[in-house]
Tab-separated table of C-alpha atoms (C1' of nucleotides) in Angstrom:
chain	number	residue	atom	x	y	z
A	1	MET	CA	55.370	-86.966	-14.269
A	2	PRO	CA	54.766	-88.251	-17.588
A	3	ARG	CA	58.098	-88.930	-19.792
A	4	LEU	CA	58.547	-91.008	-22.577
A	5	ARG	CA	58.977	-94.647	-22.629
A	6	PRO	CA	62.526	-95.825	-21.998
A	7	SER	CA	62.271	-97.962	-25.181
A	8	THR	CA	60.698	-95.362	-27.515
A	9	GLN	CA	63.088	-92.984	-25.828
A	10	GLN	CA	66.184	-95.026	-27.200
A	11	ALA	CA	64.456	-95.576	-30.614
A	12	ARG	CA	63.912	-91.835	-30.956
A	13	ARG	CA	67.577	-91.425	-30.264
A	14	GLU	CA	68.960	-94.231	-32.462
A	15	ASN	CA	66.742	-92.882	-35.340
A	16	ILE	CA	68.650	-89.494	-34.864
A	17	LEU	CA	71.884	-91.206	-34.835
A	18	ASP	CA	71.057	-93.510	-37.860
A	19	ALA	CA	70.131	-90.361	-39.819
A	20	ALA	CA	73.420	-88.433	-38.880
A	21	LEU	CA	75.443	-91.546	-39.764
A	22	ARG	CA	74.167	-91.341	-43.103
A	23	CYS	CA	74.687	-87.463	-43.315
A	24	PHE	CA	78.244	-87.682	-41.944
A	25	ALA	CA	79.422	-90.579	-44.107
A	26	ARG	CA	78.271	-88.576	-47.055
A	27	GLY	CA	79.370	-85.131	-46.467
A	28	GLY	CA	81.649	-85.401	-42.950
A	29	PHE	CA	81.269	-83.712	-39.718
A	30	HIS	CA	82.030	-80.140	-40.621
A	31	ALA	CA	80.201	-79.891	-43.799
A	32	THR	CA	77.064	-81.584	-42.509
A	33	SER	CA	74.669	-79.114	-40.776
A	34	MET	CA	72.224	-79.696	-38.367
A	35	GLN	CA	69.340	-78.821	-40.640
A	36	MET	CA	70.392	-81.598	-42.750
A	37	ILE	CA	70.572	-84.270	-40.134
A	38	CYS	CA	67.084	-82.855	-38.993
A	39	LYS	CA	65.615	-83.479	-42.433
A	40	GLU	CA	67.163	-86.930	-42.918
A	41	ALA	CA	65.926	-87.818	-39.578
A	42	GLY	CA	62.339	-86.262	-40.103
A	43	VAL	CA	62.397	-84.470	-36.894
A	44	SER	CA	63.036	-80.509	-35.825
A	45	PRO	CA	66.201	-79.087	-34.454
A	46	GLY	CA	64.307	-78.821	-31.275
A	47	ALA	CA	63.910	-82.545	-30.942
A	48	VAL	CA	67.536	-83.304	-31.563
A	49	TYR	CA	68.472	-81.025	-28.893
A	50	VAL	CA	66.549	-83.199	-26.219
A	51	TYR	CA	68.723	-85.717	-27.037
A	52	PHE	CA	71.916	-84.269	-27.682
A	53	ALA	CA	73.281	-81.104	-26.040
A	54	SER	CA	75.404	-79.949	-28.927
A	55	LYS	CA	76.544	-81.149	-32.353
A	56	GLU	CA	79.670	-82.659	-30.627
A	57	ASP	CA	77.704	-84.268	-28.553
A	58	LEU	CA	76.104	-85.968	-31.389
A	59	ILE	CA	79.094	-86.718	-33.049
A	60	ALA	CA	80.833	-88.206	-29.946
A	61	GLY	CA	77.449	-90.228	-29.227
A	62	LEU	CA	77.783	-91.600	-32.741
A	63	CYS	CA	81.279	-92.644	-32.569
A	64	GLU	CA	80.592	-94.245	-28.992
A	65	ARG	CA	77.982	-96.478	-30.593
A	66	ASP	CA	80.127	-97.579	-33.269
A	67	ARG	CA	83.337	-98.178	-31.454
A	68	ASN	CA	81.315	-100.191	-28.756
A	69	GLU	CA	79.810	-102.582	-31.383
A	70	PHE	CA	83.004	-103.059	-32.847
A	71	ALA	CA	84.884	-103.943	-29.782
A	72	GLU	CA	82.001	-106.460	-29.040
A	73	ARG	CA	82.697	-108.268	-32.358
A	74	PHE	CA	86.273	-107.903	-31.851
A	75	ALA	CA	86.149	-109.516	-28.392
A	76	LEU	CA	84.919	-112.923	-30.205
A	77	LEU	CA	88.205	-113.334	-31.575
A	78	ALA	CA	89.780	-114.350	-28.227
A	79	ALA	CA	87.345	-116.955	-27.830
A	80	ALA	CA	87.480	-118.416	-31.301
A	81	PRO	CA	88.777	-122.006	-31.668
A	82	ASP	CA	90.390	-121.039	-35.028
A	83	PHE	CA	92.114	-117.869	-34.850
A	84	LEU	CA	92.751	-117.100	-38.699
A	85	GLU	CA	89.579	-118.431	-39.595
A	86	ALA	CA	87.778	-115.781	-37.012
A	87	LEU	CA	89.741	-113.145	-38.027
A	88	GLN	CA	89.211	-113.611	-41.870
A	89	GLY	CA	85.307	-113.814	-40.865
A	90	ILE	CA	86.055	-110.196	-39.172
A	91	GLY	CA	87.718	-109.161	-42.073
A	92	GLU	CA	84.675	-110.400	-44.260
A	93	HIS	CA	81.899	-108.749	-42.197
A	94	TYR	CA	83.970	-105.318	-42.112
A	95	PHE	CA	85.554	-105.025	-45.440
A	96	ILE	CA	82.908	-106.836	-47.840
A	97	ASP	CA	79.478	-106.619	-45.852
A	98	GLU	CA	79.616	-103.643	-43.848
A	99	SER	CA	77.518	-100.608	-45.551
A	100	PRO	CA	79.576	-98.033	-47.386
A	101	ASP	CA	78.270	-95.556	-45.185
A	102	ARG	CA	79.757	-97.366	-41.929
A	103	GLN	CA	82.904	-97.543	-43.575
A	104	ARG	CA	83.158	-94.171	-44.706
A	105	PHE	CA	82.121	-93.008	-41.142
A	106	VAL	CA	85.021	-94.884	-39.623
A	107	VAL	CA	87.600	-93.229	-41.671
A	108	GLU	CA	85.834	-89.880	-40.811
A	109	MET	CA	85.841	-90.804	-37.031
A	110	GLY	CA	89.679	-91.601	-37.248
A	111	VAL	CA	90.769	-88.259	-38.850
A	112	GLU	CA	88.273	-86.176	-36.421
A	113	SER	CA	90.329	-88.016	-33.645
A	114	THR	CA	93.454	-86.087	-34.418
A	115	ARG	CA	91.951	-82.836	-33.693
A	116	ASN	CA	89.061	-83.595	-31.241
A	117	PRO	CA	90.507	-85.046	-27.827
A	118	ARG	CA	87.195	-86.106	-26.926
A	119	ILE	CA	86.756	-88.019	-29.783
A	120	ALA	CA	90.453	-89.554	-29.867
A	121	GLU	CA	89.916	-90.942	-26.307
A	122	ILE	CA	86.699	-92.672	-28.118
A	123	PHE	CA	88.704	-93.890	-30.855
A	124	MET	CA	92.134	-94.708	-29.641
A	125	SER	CA	90.779	-96.559	-26.425
A	126	VAL	CA	89.230	-99.236	-28.895
A	127	ASP	CA	92.375	-98.998	-31.029
A	128	LYS	CA	94.552	-99.563	-27.950
A	129	PHE	CA	92.072	-102.491	-26.736
A	130	CYS	CA	92.631	-104.409	-30.196
A	131	CYS	CA	96.237	-104.096	-30.141
A	132	ASP	CA	96.329	-105.477	-26.677
A	133	SER	CA	93.841	-107.933	-27.429
A	134	PHE	CA	96.437	-109.350	-30.325
A	135	GLU	CA	99.235	-109.213	-28.150
A	136	ALA	CA	97.478	-111.570	-25.369
A	137	MET	CA	95.999	-113.704	-27.652
A	138	PHE	CA	99.745	-114.454	-29.607
A	139	HIS	CA	101.326	-114.800	-25.979
A	140	ARG	CA	98.562	-117.428	-25.204
A	141	LEU	CA	99.018	-119.065	-28.531
A	142	LYS	CA	102.709	-119.117	-28.054
A	143	ASP	CA	102.442	-120.687	-24.766
A	144	GLU	CA	100.355	-123.182	-25.936
A	145	GLY	CA	102.677	-123.708	-28.676
A	146	ARG	CA	100.199	-123.486	-31.503
A	147	ILE	CA	102.644	-120.804	-33.067
A	148	ALA	CA	106.293	-120.008	-33.299
A	149	PRO	CA	106.719	-116.518	-34.082
A	150	ARG	CA	109.982	-115.373	-35.394
A	151	ILE	CA	109.628	-111.616	-34.609
A	152	ASP	CA	108.501	-110.031	-31.102
A	153	ILE	CA	104.704	-110.279	-30.587
A	154	PRO	CA	104.225	-106.481	-29.992
A	155	THR	CA	105.652	-105.796	-33.622
A	156	ILE	CA	103.537	-108.712	-35.092
A	157	ALA	CA	100.574	-107.068	-33.214
A	158	LYS	CA	101.069	-103.432	-34.922
A	159	VAL	CA	101.484	-105.086	-38.340
A	160	PHE	CA	97.865	-106.583	-37.519
A	161	ASN	CA	96.622	-103.186	-37.024
A	162	VAL	CA	98.466	-101.564	-39.856
A	163	ILE	CA	97.343	-104.019	-42.370
A	164	GLY	CA	93.555	-103.717	-40.922
A	165	ASP	CA	94.071	-100.004	-41.066
A	166	GLY	CA	95.188	-100.218	-44.949
A	167	LEU	CA	92.061	-102.436	-45.727
A	168	PHE	CA	89.656	-100.058	-44.259
A	169	TRP	CA	91.194	-97.126	-45.842
A	170	ARG	CA	91.050	-98.682	-49.419
A	171	ARG	CA	87.537	-99.833	-49.192
A	172	ALA	CA	86.309	-96.561	-47.804
A	173	ILE	CA	88.199	-94.728	-50.329
A	174	GLU	CA	88.062	-96.620	-53.566
A	175	PRO	CA	84.256	-97.184	-54.489
A	176	ASP	CA	84.589	-100.488	-56.474
A	177	PHE	CA	87.721	-102.007	-54.519
A	178	ASN	CA	87.352	-105.543	-54.524
A	179	ALA	CA	88.188	-106.682	-50.821
A	180	ARG	CA	87.592	-110.237	-51.805
A	181	GLN	CA	90.731	-110.163	-54.131
A	182	VAL	CA	93.284	-109.458	-51.422
A	183	LEU	CA	91.896	-110.578	-48.127
A	184	PRO	CA	92.885	-114.061	-48.601
A	185	VAL	CA	96.412	-112.866	-49.468
A	186	MET	CA	96.505	-110.617	-46.400
A	187	THR	CA	95.228	-113.751	-44.467
A	188	GLU	CA	98.124	-115.662	-45.607
A	189	LEU	CA	100.856	-112.980	-45.212
A	190	ILE	CA	99.563	-112.899	-41.356
A	191	GLY	CA	99.855	-116.416	-41.109
A	192	THR	CA	103.361	-116.282	-42.407
A	193	LEU	CA	104.302	-114.022	-39.670
A	194	LEU	CA	102.743	-116.578	-36.972
A	195	ASN	CA	104.542	-119.480	-38.254
A	196	PRO	CA	101.896	-121.640	-37.165
A	197	VAL	CA	103.312	-125.203	-36.093
A	198	GLY	CA	100.277	-127.137	-35.008
A	199	PRO	CA	96.784	-128.200	-37.092
A	200	HIS	CA	94.710	-125.745	-35.151
A	201	ILE	CA	95.889	-122.600	-36.211
A	202	ALA	CA	95.958	-122.956	-40.000
A	203	SER	CA	92.297	-123.655	-41.010
A	204	LYS	CA	92.639	-124.763	-44.623
A	205	PRO	CA	95.577	-126.223	-46.353
A	206	ALA	CA	97.680	-123.184	-47.988
A	207	GLY	CA	97.430	-124.265	-51.024
A	208	GLY	CA	94.382	-123.609	-53.352
A	209	ARG	CA	92.449	-120.880	-52.122
A	210	LEU	CA	95.087	-118.309	-52.263
A	211	LYS	CA	94.589	-117.249	-56.187
A	212	PRO	CA	91.667	-114.826	-56.397
A	213	GLU	CA	88.875	-115.642	-58.723
A	214	ALA	CA	89.233	-113.300	-61.432
A	215	ALA	CA	92.164	-111.234	-62.507
A	216	SER	CA	91.995	-108.405	-64.893
B	1	MET	CA	100.848	-53.538	-67.805
B	2	PRO	CA	102.802	-53.647	-64.915
B	3	ARG	CA	102.535	-57.043	-63.262
B	4	LEU	CA	104.396	-58.822	-60.495
B	5	ARG	CA	107.463	-60.613	-61.819
B	6	PRO	CA	106.333	-64.586	-62.027
B	7	SER	CA	109.058	-65.617	-59.618
B	8	THR	CA	107.547	-63.319	-56.640
B	9	GLN	CA	104.042	-64.016	-58.025
B	10	GLN	CA	104.720	-67.998	-57.448
B	11	ALA	CA	106.470	-67.343	-54.149
B	12	ARG	CA	103.472	-65.468	-52.743
B	13	ARG	CA	101.032	-68.225	-54.109
B	14	GLU	CA	103.402	-70.771	-52.455
B	15	ASN	CA	103.232	-68.726	-48.981
B	16	ILE	CA	99.528	-69.024	-49.286
B	17	LEU	CA	99.352	-72.990	-50.128
B	18	ASP	CA	101.925	-73.603	-47.286
B	19	ALA	CA	99.988	-71.663	-44.659
B	20	ALA	CA	96.725	-73.584	-46.118
B	21	LEU	CA	98.450	-76.718	-45.689
B	22	ARG	CA	99.255	-76.326	-42.175
B	23	CYS	CA	95.813	-74.859	-41.343
B	24	PHE	CA	94.077	-78.038	-43.129
B	25	ALA	CA	96.289	-80.369	-41.419
B	26	ARG	CA	95.254	-78.880	-38.151
B	27	GLY	CA	91.516	-78.554	-38.392
B	28	GLY	CA	90.462	-80.181	-41.928
B	29	PHE	CA	89.076	-78.543	-44.801
B	30	HIS	CA	85.643	-77.643	-43.811
B	31	ALA	CA	86.588	-76.593	-40.415
B	32	THR	CA	89.007	-74.386	-41.397
B	33	SER	CA	87.931	-70.687	-42.411
B	34	MET	CA	89.613	-68.501	-45.016
B	35	GLN	CA	90.320	-66.053	-42.254
B	36	MET	CA	92.490	-68.510	-40.409
B	37	ILE	CA	94.593	-69.114	-43.553
B	38	CYS	CA	94.721	-65.447	-44.140
B	39	LYS	CA	96.043	-65.006	-40.544
B	40	GLU	CA	98.339	-68.116	-41.211
B	41	ALA	CA	99.726	-66.650	-44.337
B	42	GLY	CA	100.046	-62.853	-43.059
B	43	VAL	CA	97.982	-61.788	-45.967
B	44	SER	CA	94.443	-60.198	-46.241
B	45	PRO	CA	91.480	-62.159	-47.942
B	46	GLY	CA	91.527	-59.865	-50.853
B	47	ALA	CA	95.267	-61.191	-51.476
B	48	VAL	CA	94.192	-64.905	-51.359
B	49	TYR	CA	91.165	-64.333	-54.048
B	50	VAL	CA	93.738	-62.828	-56.523
B	51	TYR	CA	95.763	-65.959	-56.680
B	52	PHE	CA	92.703	-68.565	-56.081
B	53	ALA	CA	89.128	-68.012	-57.248
B	54	SER	CA	87.630	-70.051	-54.439
B	55	LYS	CA	88.194	-71.743	-51.619
B	56	GLU	CA	87.515	-74.923	-53.383
B	57	ASP	CA	90.263	-73.875	-55.961
B	58	LEU	CA	92.694	-73.301	-53.077
B	59	ILE	CA	92.112	-76.926	-51.868
B	60	ALA	CA	92.315	-78.021	-55.410
B	61	GLY	CA	95.892	-76.569	-55.891
B	62	LEU	CA	97.126	-77.677	-52.731
B	63	CYS	CA	95.932	-81.065	-53.466
B	64	GLU	CA	97.502	-81.002	-56.969
B	65	ARG	CA	100.829	-79.536	-55.514
B	66	ASP	CA	101.064	-82.423	-53.197
B	67	ARG	CA	100.165	-85.489	-55.425
B	68	ASN	CA	102.738	-84.179	-58.291
B	69	GLU	CA	105.542	-84.059	-55.788
B	70	PHE	CA	104.611	-87.716	-54.774
B	71	ALA	CA	104.003	-89.216	-58.114
B	72	GLU	CA	107.721	-87.683	-59.202
B	73	ARG	CA	109.227	-89.322	-56.215
B	74	PHE	CA	107.316	-92.846	-56.656
B	75	ALA	CA	108.379	-92.507	-60.453
B	76	LEU	CA	112.148	-93.001	-59.652
B	77	LEU	CA	110.805	-96.816	-58.179
B	78	ALA	CA	110.801	-97.667	-61.863
B	79	ALA	CA	114.600	-96.761	-62.454
B	80	ALA	CA	115.901	-98.128	-59.196
B	81	PRO	CA	118.677	-101.031	-59.592
B	82	ASP	CA	117.451	-102.750	-56.202
B	83	PHE	CA	113.399	-102.468	-56.180
B	84	LEU	CA	112.788	-103.419	-52.588
B	85	GLU	CA	115.553	-100.924	-51.363
B	86	ALA	CA	114.076	-98.112	-53.557
B	87	LEU	CA	110.703	-99.330	-51.873
B	88	GLN	CA	111.808	-99.149	-48.346
B	89	GLY	CA	113.550	-95.727	-49.165
B	90	ILE	CA	110.229	-94.230	-50.411
B	91	GLY	CA	108.463	-95.769	-47.089
B	92	GLU	CA	111.349	-94.182	-44.748
B	93	HIS	CA	110.763	-90.840	-46.687
B	94	TYR	CA	106.838	-90.734	-46.307
B	95	PHE	CA	106.491	-92.484	-42.997
B	96	ILE	CA	109.226	-91.098	-41.056
B	97	ASP	CA	110.869	-88.297	-42.422
B	98	GLU	CA	107.817	-86.341	-43.738
B	99	SER	CA	106.153	-83.849	-41.406
B	100	PRO	CA	103.102	-84.623	-39.326
B	101	ASP	CA	101.049	-81.738	-41.450
B	102	ARG	CA	101.905	-83.271	-44.717
B	103	GLN	CA	100.705	-86.914	-43.535
B	104	ARG	CA	97.544	-85.406	-42.023
B	105	PHE	CA	96.869	-83.470	-45.370
B	106	VAL	CA	97.250	-86.535	-47.580
B	107	VAL	CA	94.359	-88.175	-45.320
B	108	GLU	CA	92.026	-85.253	-45.536
B	109	MET	CA	92.715	-85.328	-49.071
B	110	GLY	CA	91.894	-88.874	-49.551
B	111	VAL	CA	88.707	-88.389	-47.214
B	112	GLU	CA	87.730	-85.301	-49.310
B	113	SER	CA	88.089	-87.344	-52.439
B	114	THR	CA	85.075	-89.495	-51.512
B	115	ARG	CA	82.867	-86.566	-51.859
B	116	ASN	CA	84.566	-84.064	-54.053
B	117	PRO	CA	84.733	-85.231	-57.564
B	118	ARG	CA	87.230	-82.715	-58.684
B	119	ILE	CA	89.537	-83.916	-55.572
B	120	ALA	CA	88.763	-87.550	-56.092
B	121	GLU	CA	89.931	-86.829	-60.093
B	122	ILE	CA	93.424	-85.387	-58.557
B	123	PHE	CA	93.787	-88.118	-55.907
B	124	MET	CA	92.694	-91.241	-57.699
B	125	SER	CA	94.613	-90.594	-61.007
B	126	VAL	CA	97.915	-90.558	-58.967
B	127	ASP	CA	96.589	-93.442	-57.060
B	128	LYS	CA	95.832	-95.514	-60.324
B	129	PHE	CA	99.285	-94.155	-61.622
B	130	CYS	CA	101.151	-96.091	-58.551
B	131	CYS	CA	99.126	-99.196	-58.972
B	132	ASP	CA	99.479	-99.439	-62.773
B	133	SER	CA	103.410	-98.751	-62.130
B	134	PHE	CA	103.312	-101.562	-59.535
B	135	GLU	CA	101.942	-103.845	-62.236
B	136	ALA	CA	104.460	-102.798	-64.868
B	137	MET	CA	107.367	-103.234	-62.734
B	138	PHE	CA	106.545	-106.741	-61.499
B	139	HIS	CA	105.912	-107.826	-65.203
B	140	ARG	CA	109.229	-106.709	-66.196
B	141	LEU	CA	110.810	-107.965	-63.072
B	142	LYS	CA	109.038	-111.220	-63.899
B	143	ASP	CA	110.042	-111.282	-67.712
B	144	GLU	CA	113.807	-110.551	-66.600
B	145	GLY	CA	113.231	-113.718	-64.171
B	146	ARG	CA	114.040	-112.248	-61.276
B	147	ILE	CA	110.954	-112.610	-59.290
B	148	ALA	CA	108.727	-115.679	-59.435
B	149	PRO	CA	105.394	-114.483	-57.753
B	150	ARG	CA	103.041	-117.238	-56.677
B	151	ILE	CA	100.070	-114.744	-57.219
B	152	ASP	CA	99.021	-112.912	-60.118
B	153	ILE	CA	100.545	-109.510	-60.289
B	154	PRO	CA	97.210	-107.303	-60.166
B	155	THR	CA	96.564	-108.625	-56.882
B	156	ILE	CA	100.010	-108.149	-55.606
B	157	ALA	CA	99.865	-104.551	-56.710
B	158	LYS	CA	96.794	-104.233	-54.787
B	159	VAL	CA	98.490	-105.597	-51.789
B	160	PHE	CA	101.053	-103.534	-52.027
B	161	ASN	CA	98.626	-100.131	-52.137
B	162	VAL	CA	96.739	-101.389	-48.888
B	163	ILE	CA	100.096	-101.979	-47.023
B	164	GLY	CA	101.071	-98.272	-47.948
B	165	ASP	CA	97.440	-97.337	-47.162
B	166	GLY	CA	97.729	-98.749	-43.830
B	167	LEU	CA	101.019	-97.111	-42.981
B	168	PHE	CA	99.925	-93.793	-44.117
B	169	TRP	CA	97.038	-93.824	-42.315
B	170	ARG	CA	98.324	-95.384	-38.914
B	171	ARG	CA	101.531	-92.682	-39.016
B	172	ALA	CA	98.517	-90.061	-39.440
B	173	ILE	CA	96.265	-91.066	-36.942
B	174	GLU	CA	98.529	-92.420	-34.206
B	175	PRO	CA	100.597	-89.570	-32.865
B	176	ASP	CA	103.641	-91.737	-31.673
B	177	PHE	CA	103.515	-94.329	-33.907
B	178	ASN	CA	107.067	-95.944	-34.430
B	179	ALA	CA	107.198	-96.719	-38.397
B	180	ARG	CA	110.648	-98.160	-37.993
B	181	GLN	CA	109.300	-100.886	-36.032
B	182	VAL	CA	106.954	-102.208	-38.585
B	183	LEU	CA	108.515	-100.895	-41.769
B	184	PRO	CA	111.427	-103.755	-42.006
B	185	VAL	CA	108.542	-106.503	-41.395
B	186	MET	CA	106.257	-104.762	-44.086
B	187	THR	CA	109.286	-105.115	-46.672
B	188	GLU	CA	110.009	-108.444	-45.804
B	189	LEU	CA	106.384	-109.569	-46.046
B	190	ILE	CA	106.341	-108.029	-49.746
B	191	GLY	CA	109.528	-109.838	-50.679
B	192	THR	CA	107.512	-112.950	-49.514
B	193	LEU	CA	104.893	-112.344	-52.226
B	194	LEU	CA	107.310	-111.693	-54.868
B	195	ASN	CA	109.287	-114.460	-54.015
B	196	PRO	CA	112.653	-113.385	-55.586
B	197	VAL	CA	114.998	-115.985	-57.100
B	198	GLY	CA	117.955	-113.818	-57.982
B	199	PRO	CA	120.353	-111.807	-55.917
B	200	HIS	CA	119.472	-108.632	-57.509
B	201	ILE	CA	116.075	-108.044	-55.759
B	202	ALA	CA	116.720	-108.540	-52.128
B	203	SER	CA	119.399	-106.038	-51.151
B	204	LYS	CA	120.432	-107.512	-47.834
B	205	PRO	CA	120.435	-111.428	-46.188
B	206	ALA	CA	116.881	-111.923	-45.051
B	207	GLY	CA	118.290	-112.754	-41.710
B	208	GLY	CA	119.391	-110.429	-38.875
B	209	ARG	CA	117.735	-106.959	-39.277
B	210	LEU	CA	113.865	-108.080	-39.450
B	211	LYS	CA	113.684	-107.862	-35.443
B	212	PRO	CA	113.285	-104.097	-34.349
B	213	GLU	CA	115.792	-102.606	-32.251
B	214	ALA	CA	113.330	-102.206	-29.211
B	215	ALA	CA	110.319	-104.326	-27.811
B	216	SER	CA	108.383	-102.879	-25.137
C	1	DC	C1'	102.521	-43.458	-64.093
C	2	DC	C1'	99.228	-46.833	-63.904
C	3	DA	C1'	97.122	-51.147	-63.437
C	4	DA	C1'	97.891	-54.929	-60.860
C	5	DA	C1'	98.068	-56.129	-56.058
C	6	DC	C1'	96.744	-55.777	-51.554
C	7	DA	C1'	94.130	-54.381	-47.081
C	8	DA	C1'	89.945	-53.852	-44.729
C	9	DA	C1'	85.146	-53.327	-43.948
C	10	DA	C1'	81.244	-55.257	-45.465
C	11	DC	C1'	77.945	-58.277	-48.049
C	12	DG	C1'	74.269	-62.443	-47.708
C	13	DA	C1'	74.050	-66.744	-46.624
C	14	DT	C1'	74.312	-70.204	-43.677
C	15	DC	C1'	75.893	-72.062	-39.240
C	16	DA	C1'	74.465	-74.301	-34.367
C	17	DT	C1'	71.488	-72.912	-31.216
C	18	DT	C1'	67.761	-70.884	-28.647
C	19	DC	C1'	63.190	-70.116	-27.318
C	20	DG	C1'	58.032	-69.537	-27.031
C	21	DT	C1'	54.634	-72.241	-28.212
C	22	DT	C1'	51.999	-75.930	-29.648
C	23	DT	C1'	51.404	-81.082	-29.587
C	24	DT	C1'	51.975	-85.482	-27.706
C	25	DA	C1'	52.353	-89.394	-24.611
C	26	DC	C1'	52.010	-91.050	-20.276
C	27	DG	C1'	50.183	-92.322	-15.067
C	28	DG	C1'	46.138	-92.161	-12.913
C	29	DA	C1'	41.087	-91.570	-11.760
C	30	DA	C1'	36.894	-92.777	-13.152
D	1	DT	C1'	38.439	-99.569	-20.762
D	2	DT	C1'	38.254	-94.677	-21.136
D	3	DC	C1'	39.028	-89.937	-20.134
D	4	DC	C1'	41.799	-86.170	-18.151
D	5	DG	C1'	45.883	-83.445	-16.472
D	6	DT	C1'	50.464	-82.560	-16.915
D	7	DA	C1'	54.894	-82.072	-17.937
D	8	DA	C1'	57.887	-83.673	-21.220
D	9	DA	C1'	58.782	-83.684	-26.162
D	10	DA	C1'	58.677	-81.709	-30.698
D	11	DC	C1'	58.204	-77.728	-33.382
D	12	DG	C1'	59.900	-74.031	-36.534
D	13	DA	C1'	60.980	-69.170	-36.487
D	14	DA	C1'	64.301	-66.453	-34.776
D	15	DT	C1'	69.204	-65.532	-32.925
D	16	DG	C1'	73.894	-63.761	-32.742
D	17	DA	C1'	78.197	-65.412	-34.795
D	18	DT	C1'	80.770	-66.934	-38.529
D	19	DC	C1'	80.931	-68.433	-42.907
D	20	DG	C1'	83.102	-67.510	-47.908
D	21	DT	C1'	82.997	-63.863	-50.874
D	22	DT	C1'	82.676	-59.326	-52.940
D	23	DT	C1'	83.675	-54.448	-53.073
D	24	DT	C1'	86.040	-50.381	-51.914
D	25	DG	C1'	89.608	-47.680	-51.531
D	26	DT	C1'	94.876	-47.270	-51.094
D	27	DT	C1'	99.523	-49.132	-51.868
D	28	DT	C1'	103.121	-50.752	-54.814
D	29	DG	C1'	106.258	-52.425	-58.403
D	30	DG	C1'	107.438	-52.614	-63.343
DNA sequence: CCAAACAAAACGATCATTCGTTTTACGGAA
DNA sequence: TTCCGTAAAACGAATGATCGTTTTGTTTGG
């Protein structure tokens, strides 16, 4: 019973997913046709339907791949010795290094989650994982006496979420948005909320590097 | 040459716009058909095409109506005696009182602005207006000696934008998001950036009302 | 009264998906 | 290693449904 070797099978699948990501980032889920994705991937409609039962399946598979990768990277935060530094590292990766296609896709995914229960399950479960992780980290840091927050921890976690949302949205919507300009300020604001007490939490002295390099 | 009286003409037009808003908020621009909008508005396709030349025209008209209303409300900020108080008022209106339909529509509009130049023109012009207004206000407040910001004003304006974006996105995406929980904290963070020096900028003593009423 | 406003059916185009056919890749035999 | 046999994989035209829009005929308000 000759089948494709699992490695090439996954390679073909990922090729389709990559093409779909570019198409969806360019035109959104519902304004992108399967034919466009086929042309972008260099395959026929029949081939796509070998790996995905429907367009919705393709969308869901793409969302799962993206969210799993994000959750993996986010999970590294909990083990980082310097929390604020690790947080800024994640911010630089997702708000500066990440390709515009990926950033626009995440926004598209979030919008779709408001009307497609299946996408909502994928999107919101990772979202909840982030929020819960933040809370757990803050509780741990507080118990260890490294932070002394003036506000209750669930609220701080929500504020974190909202600030991350804002950066992601703005980066996706404004083509020439300069994330480097505001990212340090955001990190400083977050540090204000946590009110760190020890030398372990604040990686750099809060003096010089808050001003952006260029102001128009 | 008997035409409809302008008042009823505008009423019919707005009826279609209202129906389109509900449909677009529910399903997005490209997954909503003209037939759905017709059914929602209780009119026929022929009637819609009397008032709008195309689906894209209908979308653009809806975006213009929404952005004009927002710009009007935002312009009141410049004349407000207490800046932070007026800002929080706007926040409460758009993040708490506003209907979920309107909030989801704005997100849809922003996403569409990344691929439709016409929508981008409408969306980004108001966006730029907000950013410029923020900068102008901050310069004025600084010249009057009411604030003493440690960071350059363009960056602060950007931070404002991003925080507003985050609240709007989160409110649109998470059905039971409690904006009241984080809004006061956001206002406090913004106050930190401005570093007010006089009694005019901070409306309330920065002590008691920062903690949310309920914590889970 | 009459043109604007509207309803409803109908238009070509395009959509996601299917299906009959051809090609290809793999496991085993030589 | 080389060559088959075979079933999965891929192709691409075709499908019915639905899209945005137009057309046709009727209603209606100034």
